Amino acid sequence: MNIEKVAVIGAGVMGANIAAHVSNAGIPVYLLDIVPPGEDKNRNVIADTAVQKLLKSNPAALMDKKNARLISTGNIEDHLSLLADADWVIEAVVENLDIKQNLYHQLEKVCKPQAVISSNTSTIPLRQLIKGFSAEFQSRFMVTHFFNPPRYMQLLELVSSAETNKGLIASVRSFATIQLGKGCVECKDSTGFIANRIGIYWIQCGLLEALKQGMTVEQADAVMGAPLGIPKTGVFGLLDLVGLDLIPHIMQSMRQLPEGDAFYQINQIPELFKQMIVDGYIGRKGKGGFYRLNIAEGKRVKESIDLVSGEYSKSEKPVLDCLKVADKQGLTAFLSLDDKYSQYAWTVISKTLLYAASLMPEIADDITAVDDAMCLGYNWEQGPFQLLDKMGVDWFVDRVRQQGLEVPEILTKGSFYKHSTGTLEYRTIAGDYQSIKRAEGVLLLSDCKLQKPALLKNTSASLWDVGDAVACFEFHSKMNTFDMDILSLLRDSLKVVESDFKALVIHNEADNFSVGANLMLLTAAINEQNWEGVESLIKQGQQTFMAVKYAPFPVVAAPTGLAMGGGCEILLHCDAIQAHAELYTGLVEVGVGLIPGWGGCKEYIRRCLQIKAFGGPIPPLIKAFETIATAQVSKSAVEAKANLFLAKTDGISMNKNRLLADAKAKALAMSKNYKVAEPVAYKLPGKTAKVLLDMSVRGLRMVGKVSEYDVHIAAQLATVLTGGDCDMLEPLTENDMLDLECQVFTEIVKQRGTLDRLTYMLKTGKPLRN
């Protein structure tokens, strides 16, 4: 069955955001809710209000605000009949069994026989939801538990019964995976399913142990974050994000667990926690939580709560020796330390891992489902069983036995994962090993790397064979910043691909494609007043990216996450882009007092000049100038197309795990009868247009919206975009444009203000504003 129309019932935060993400996939969706008591003017007010909130939400629920047009609002009393043409109906109403079942009886009457009906419940078991319903209804009902916010959290937990039609399950899984970009994990029908059963246990352990061991919230979050591969929000930052007011309800729902479950040992709400909820300190959606932003002397100051007194004070980043051990010596060395911080981390994570192990096979058929659920639902870098392998299963078992703790049998059979003949295998519940099978259309670079050694490699980049005569160039420097090693290996890789392959894909599996050039290299050269070194750095980047553009084979970029500055510039030089939907890209160099120097100006103005709708030579320049001068960054791949960072013909993959396969297919298709791009001639108006751009910036300066230094940088950018001293009768070549970029870039870095901005950026991670 193809899912071509969806309905969501319940326009609260979750329901509305689910509808928004369905619209992100280009699928029309109904969003219905109740008619509020006494409401006569607008009986759809709840759903209508929800859509208005979606349009204003930050982070944005919609990848493009135009997607809201695909959401049709209504109410359950007047519009339930509209659901007759829906292929998938998602219930997201309050967690009340009677209300849900009453709605299901109504849906039975209006939904077509082949439609899937599912609940987004996070607490009520499937068996209770379908109790008393017909066999026909039970065959098309399942639980589809989305995580909040649905656009950004990949996990979708699927729970079905023995009666559920297997074909309908496959349809939902396929649609959710490919069109919604979800990582679907099949769960057993148990309370809390997988991710929340383990995740809430971990949060509660972290909270209670911090109180017991006298930790500050900053200390607890620091040691529960990076050392364990857990987001820097840690425990208390995550509670603020989720909302403290939700925790008592979750704790109550967990009382459905069988007697003797370890969850009961930590199922308690501290008095401080209760008082914070009463006082409105429920997290980011309230007045603050364990952290808050306060105004002091006209400035926003981050504060944190004292877990003993309940008083707030300025939040201070902890400086702990144990964190240095974790960074340099690894997880096991960190957890072995005798200081209270490492002991806190050990207590929390050991309890969590023991609990996760004890739940097998109650919550899932295999360990991969548990690891996937925690990685996709809680953004852990490694799931519980992967963490056990990382620290050493035998080491872990020996230590917990020394503490007199019971060890689940699943922990006594060795490692959980192993590599065999180029494939990754996992240990089954029975104790044997089976290969991890990827779904059709999934190609992971990490899998390819197990099968063959790198074709070329240095400390910052590698070239891999990903099959079918396609190679993949991977960055793996810190934050995937461009340095001389990347540029050098990329040039060498182009020669290898020309000799032995049909096409090249530029891709990596990090959270961010590339945050741009390594600014430390540039800063060092400026400090030494090594202007020849600066020019060499710019020239090498330009020459490398031009070699990519004019390679005798197709080069396809497959970016995800941040592609900033130089990361955006290399995208602009590729033949095509197959982007993950969550692509945040832009030419942001102006933010640190620079301009794009590796051909970004040249390529972006080319794209603007090709848009016929602009008409005349000036509108394209204004578009390019505004985009680069204001360091605009797309907030999705769809927005990147609108901003011309992506071409109309570039593709978008909703699922990150399908990105490499999609890019590879695009590259192979382009390799047939491939022709190298024709050189570009730039007809630019020169100084006449520059005067116009300068005037517009001066106007902003007069009203105080930009600094004098901003005016200086904007004038330099305008020089490049308008072609310097050229005129329309003498088109510039690409090399002319690159020379102009290099010349202006070098002039900028000689200004003292540039070094100040670069130094500030490297120190704080933020652009200097003045």
PDB file of C-alpha atoms in Angstrom, residues 97-206:
ATOM      1  CA  LEU A  97      -7.339   4.983  27.501  1.00  0.00           C
ATOM      2  CA  ASP A  98     -11.087   5.721  27.475  1.00  0.00           C
ATOM      3  CA  ILE A  99     -10.678   8.808  25.268  1.00  0.00           C
ATOM      4  CA  LYS A 100      -8.431   6.936  22.857  1.00  0.00           C
ATOM      5  CA  GLN A 101     -10.746   3.935  22.545  1.00  0.00           C
ATOM      6  CA  ASN A 102     -13.804   6.137  22.054  1.00  0.00           C
ATOM      7  CA  LEU A 103     -11.965   7.794  19.139  1.00  0.00           C
ATOM      8  CA  TYR A 104     -11.020   4.397  17.669  1.00  0.00           C
ATOM      9  CA  HIS A 105     -14.691   3.372  17.568  1.00  0.00           C
ATOM     10  CA  GLN A 106     -15.391   6.479  15.487  1.00  0.00           C
ATOM     11  CA  LEU A 107     -12.429   5.809  13.207  1.00  0.00           C
ATOM     12  CA  GLU A 108     -13.649   2.273  12.576  1.00  0.00           C
ATOM     13  CA  LYS A 109     -16.713   3.748  10.935  1.00  0.00           C
ATOM     14  CA  VAL A 110     -15.043   6.346   8.668  1.00  0.00           C
ATOM     15  CA  CYS A 111     -11.615   4.993   7.676  1.00  0.00           C
ATOM     16  CA  LYS A 112     -11.270   2.877   4.555  1.00  0.00           C
ATOM     17  CA  PRO A 113     -10.579  -0.823   5.216  1.00  0.00           C
ATOM     18  CA  GLN A 114      -6.954  -0.698   4.034  1.00  0.00           C
ATOM     19  CA  ALA A 115      -6.002   2.383   6.096  1.00  0.00           C
ATOM     20  CA  VAL A 116      -3.468   2.043   8.902  1.00  0.00           C
ATOM     21  CA  ILE A 117      -4.536   3.411  12.279  1.00  0.00           C
ATOM     22  CA  SER A 118      -1.846   3.983  14.882  1.00  0.00           C
ATOM     23  CA  SER A 119      -1.316   5.606  18.267  1.00  0.00           C
ATOM     24  CA  ASN A 120       1.538   7.878  19.245  1.00  0.00           C
ATOM     25  CA  THR A 121       1.210   6.745  22.857  1.00  0.00           C
ATOM     26  CA  SER A 122       4.380   6.597  24.900  1.00  0.00           C
ATOM     27  CA  THR A 123       2.922   4.902  27.962  1.00  0.00           C
ATOM     28  CA  ILE A 124      -0.102   2.701  27.185  1.00  0.00           C
ATOM     29  CA  PRO A 125       0.614  -0.846  25.961  1.00  0.00           C
ATOM     30  CA  LEU A 126      -0.808  -1.849  22.586  1.00  0.00           C
ATOM     31  CA  ARG A 127      -2.695  -4.783  24.075  1.00  0.00           C
ATOM     32  CA  GLN A 128      -4.756  -2.388  26.217  1.00  0.00           C
ATOM     33  CA  LEU A 129      -5.491  -0.046  23.308  1.00  0.00           C
ATOM     34  CA  ILE A 130      -6.984  -2.780  21.093  1.00  0.00           C
ATOM     35  CA  LYS A 131      -8.744  -4.778  23.797  1.00  0.00           C
ATOM     36  CA  GLY A 132     -12.361  -5.422  22.851  1.00  0.00           C
ATOM     37  CA  PHE A 133     -12.016  -4.345  19.199  1.00  0.00           C
ATOM     38  CA  SER A 134     -12.773  -6.483  16.178  1.00  0.00           C
ATOM     39  CA  ALA A 135     -10.163  -8.687  14.548  1.00  0.00           C
ATOM     40  CA  GLU A 136     -10.376  -6.474  11.457  1.00  0.00           C
ATOM     41  CA  PHE A 137      -9.514  -3.351  13.485  1.00  0.00           C
ATOM     42  CA  GLN A 138      -6.705  -5.110  15.346  1.00  0.00           C
ATOM     43  CA  SER A 139      -5.186  -6.216  12.022  1.00  0.00           C
ATOM     44  CA  ARG A 140      -4.596  -2.608  10.958  1.00  0.00           C
ATOM     45  CA  PHE A 141      -3.691  -1.042  14.271  1.00  0.00           C
ATOM     46  CA  MET A 142      -0.220  -0.449  15.709  1.00  0.00           C
ATOM     47  CA  VAL A 143       1.746   1.941  17.893  1.00  0.00           C
ATOM     48  CA  THR A 144       4.004   4.440  16.110  1.00  0.00           C
ATOM     49  CA  HIS A 145       5.816   6.372  18.812  1.00  0.00           C
ATOM     50  CA  PHE A 146       7.497   9.530  17.492  1.00  0.00           C
ATOM     51  CA  PHE A 147      10.105  11.393  19.511  1.00  0.00           C
ATOM     52  CA  ASN A 148       9.945  15.131  20.042  1.00  0.00           C
ATOM     53  CA  PRO A 149      10.617  17.178  17.981  1.00  0.00           C
ATOM     54  CA  PRO A 150       9.658  14.799  15.124  1.00  0.00           C
ATOM     55  CA  ARG A 151      11.595  16.742  12.476  1.00  0.00           C
ATOM     56  CA  TYR A 152      14.900  16.440  14.299  1.00  0.00           C
ATOM     57  CA  MET A 153      14.625  13.212  16.310  1.00  0.00           C
ATOM     58  CA  GLN A 154      15.075  10.218  14.030  1.00  0.00           C
ATOM     59  CA  LEU A 155      13.597   7.504  16.218  1.00  0.00           C
ATOM     60  CA  LEU A 156      10.220   5.987  15.433  1.00  0.00           C
ATOM     61  CA  GLU A 157       9.321   3.064  17.702  1.00  0.00           C
ATOM     62  CA  LEU A 158       7.018   0.542  16.038  1.00  0.00           C
ATOM     63  CA  VAL A 159       4.910  -1.789  18.151  1.00  0.00           C
ATOM     64  CA  SER A 160       2.634  -4.368  16.571  1.00  0.00           C
ATOM     65  CA  SER A 161       0.673  -7.388  17.732  1.00  0.00           C
ATOM     66  CA  ALA A 162       0.407 -10.883  16.354  1.00  0.00           C
ATOM     67  CA  GLU A 163      -2.815  -9.747  14.678  1.00  0.00           C
ATOM     68  CA  THR A 164      -1.330  -6.734  12.874  1.00  0.00           C
ATOM     69  CA  ASN A 165      -1.210  -7.116   9.089  1.00  0.00           C
ATOM     70  CA  LYS A 166       2.456  -7.577   8.148  1.00  0.00           C
ATOM     71  CA  GLY A 167       1.957  -5.794   4.827  1.00  0.00           C
ATOM     72  CA  LEU A 168       0.652  -2.677   6.577  1.00  0.00           C
ATOM     73  CA  ILE A 169       3.585  -2.714   8.985  1.00  0.00           C
ATOM     74  CA  ALA A 170       5.945  -2.871   5.998  1.00  0.00           C
ATOM     75  CA  SER A 171       4.130   0.057   4.344  1.00  0.00           C
ATOM     76  CA  VAL A 172       4.445   2.242   7.436  1.00  0.00           C
ATOM     77  CA  ARG A 173       8.096   1.285   7.899  1.00  0.00           C
ATOM     78  CA  SER A 174       8.928   2.036   4.263  1.00  0.00           C
ATOM     79  CA  PHE A 175       7.102   5.371   4.264  1.00  0.00           C
ATOM     80  CA  ALA A 176       8.563   6.452   7.589  1.00  0.00           C
ATOM     81  CA  THR A 177      12.085   5.432   6.622  1.00  0.00           C
ATOM     82  CA  ILE A 178      12.265   6.856   3.112  1.00  0.00           C
ATOM     83  CA  GLN A 179       9.880   9.804   3.151  1.00  0.00           C
ATOM     84  CA  LEU A 180      10.021  10.882   6.787  1.00  0.00           C
ATOM     85  CA  GLY A 181      13.694  10.007   7.277  1.00  0.00           C
ATOM     86  CA  LYS A 182      13.014   7.910  10.361  1.00  0.00           C
ATOM     87  CA  GLY A 183      15.076   5.168  11.938  1.00  0.00           C
ATOM     88  CA  CYS A 184      12.393   2.601  12.678  1.00  0.00           C
ATOM     89  CA  VAL A 185      12.972   0.297  15.644  1.00  0.00           C
ATOM     90  CA  GLU A 186      10.621  -2.604  16.337  1.00  0.00           C
ATOM     91  CA  CYS A 187       9.807  -2.904  20.035  1.00  0.00           C
ATOM     92  CA  LYS A 188       8.035  -5.434  22.192  1.00  0.00           C
ATOM     93  CA  ASP A 189       4.704  -4.393  23.687  1.00  0.00           C
ATOM     94  CA  SER A 190       6.128  -3.405  27.075  1.00  0.00           C
ATOM     95  CA  THR A 191       5.690  -0.303  29.226  1.00  0.00           C
ATOM     96  CA  GLY A 192       7.839   2.583  28.002  1.00  0.00           C
ATOM     97  CA  PHE A 193       8.909   0.507  24.977  1.00  0.00           C
ATOM     98  CA  ILE A 194      12.723   0.770  24.567  1.00  0.00           C
ATOM     99  CA  ALA A 195      14.135   4.290  24.535  1.00  0.00           C
ATOM    100  CA  ASN A 196      12.097   5.810  27.347  1.00  0.00           C
ATOM    101  CA  ARG A 197      12.272   2.658  29.477  1.00  0.00           C
ATOM    102  CA  ILE A 198      16.070   2.955  29.520  1.00  0.00           C
ATOM    103  CA  GLY A 199      16.397   6.697  28.976  1.00  0.00           C
ATOM    104  CA  ILE A 200      14.115   7.769  31.821  1.00  0.00           C
ATOM    105  CA  TYR A 201      15.836   5.256  34.113  1.00  0.00           C
ATOM    106  CA  TRP A 202      19.192   6.849  33.201  1.00  0.00           C
ATOM    107  CA  ILE A 203      17.854  10.374  33.809  1.00  0.00           C
ATOM    108  CA  GLN A 204      16.421   9.409  37.195  1.00  0.00           C
ATOM    109  CA  CYS A 205      19.676   7.732  38.228  1.00  0.00           C
ATOM    110  CA  GLY A 206      21.581  10.834  37.185  1.00  0.00           C
TER     111      GLY A 206
END
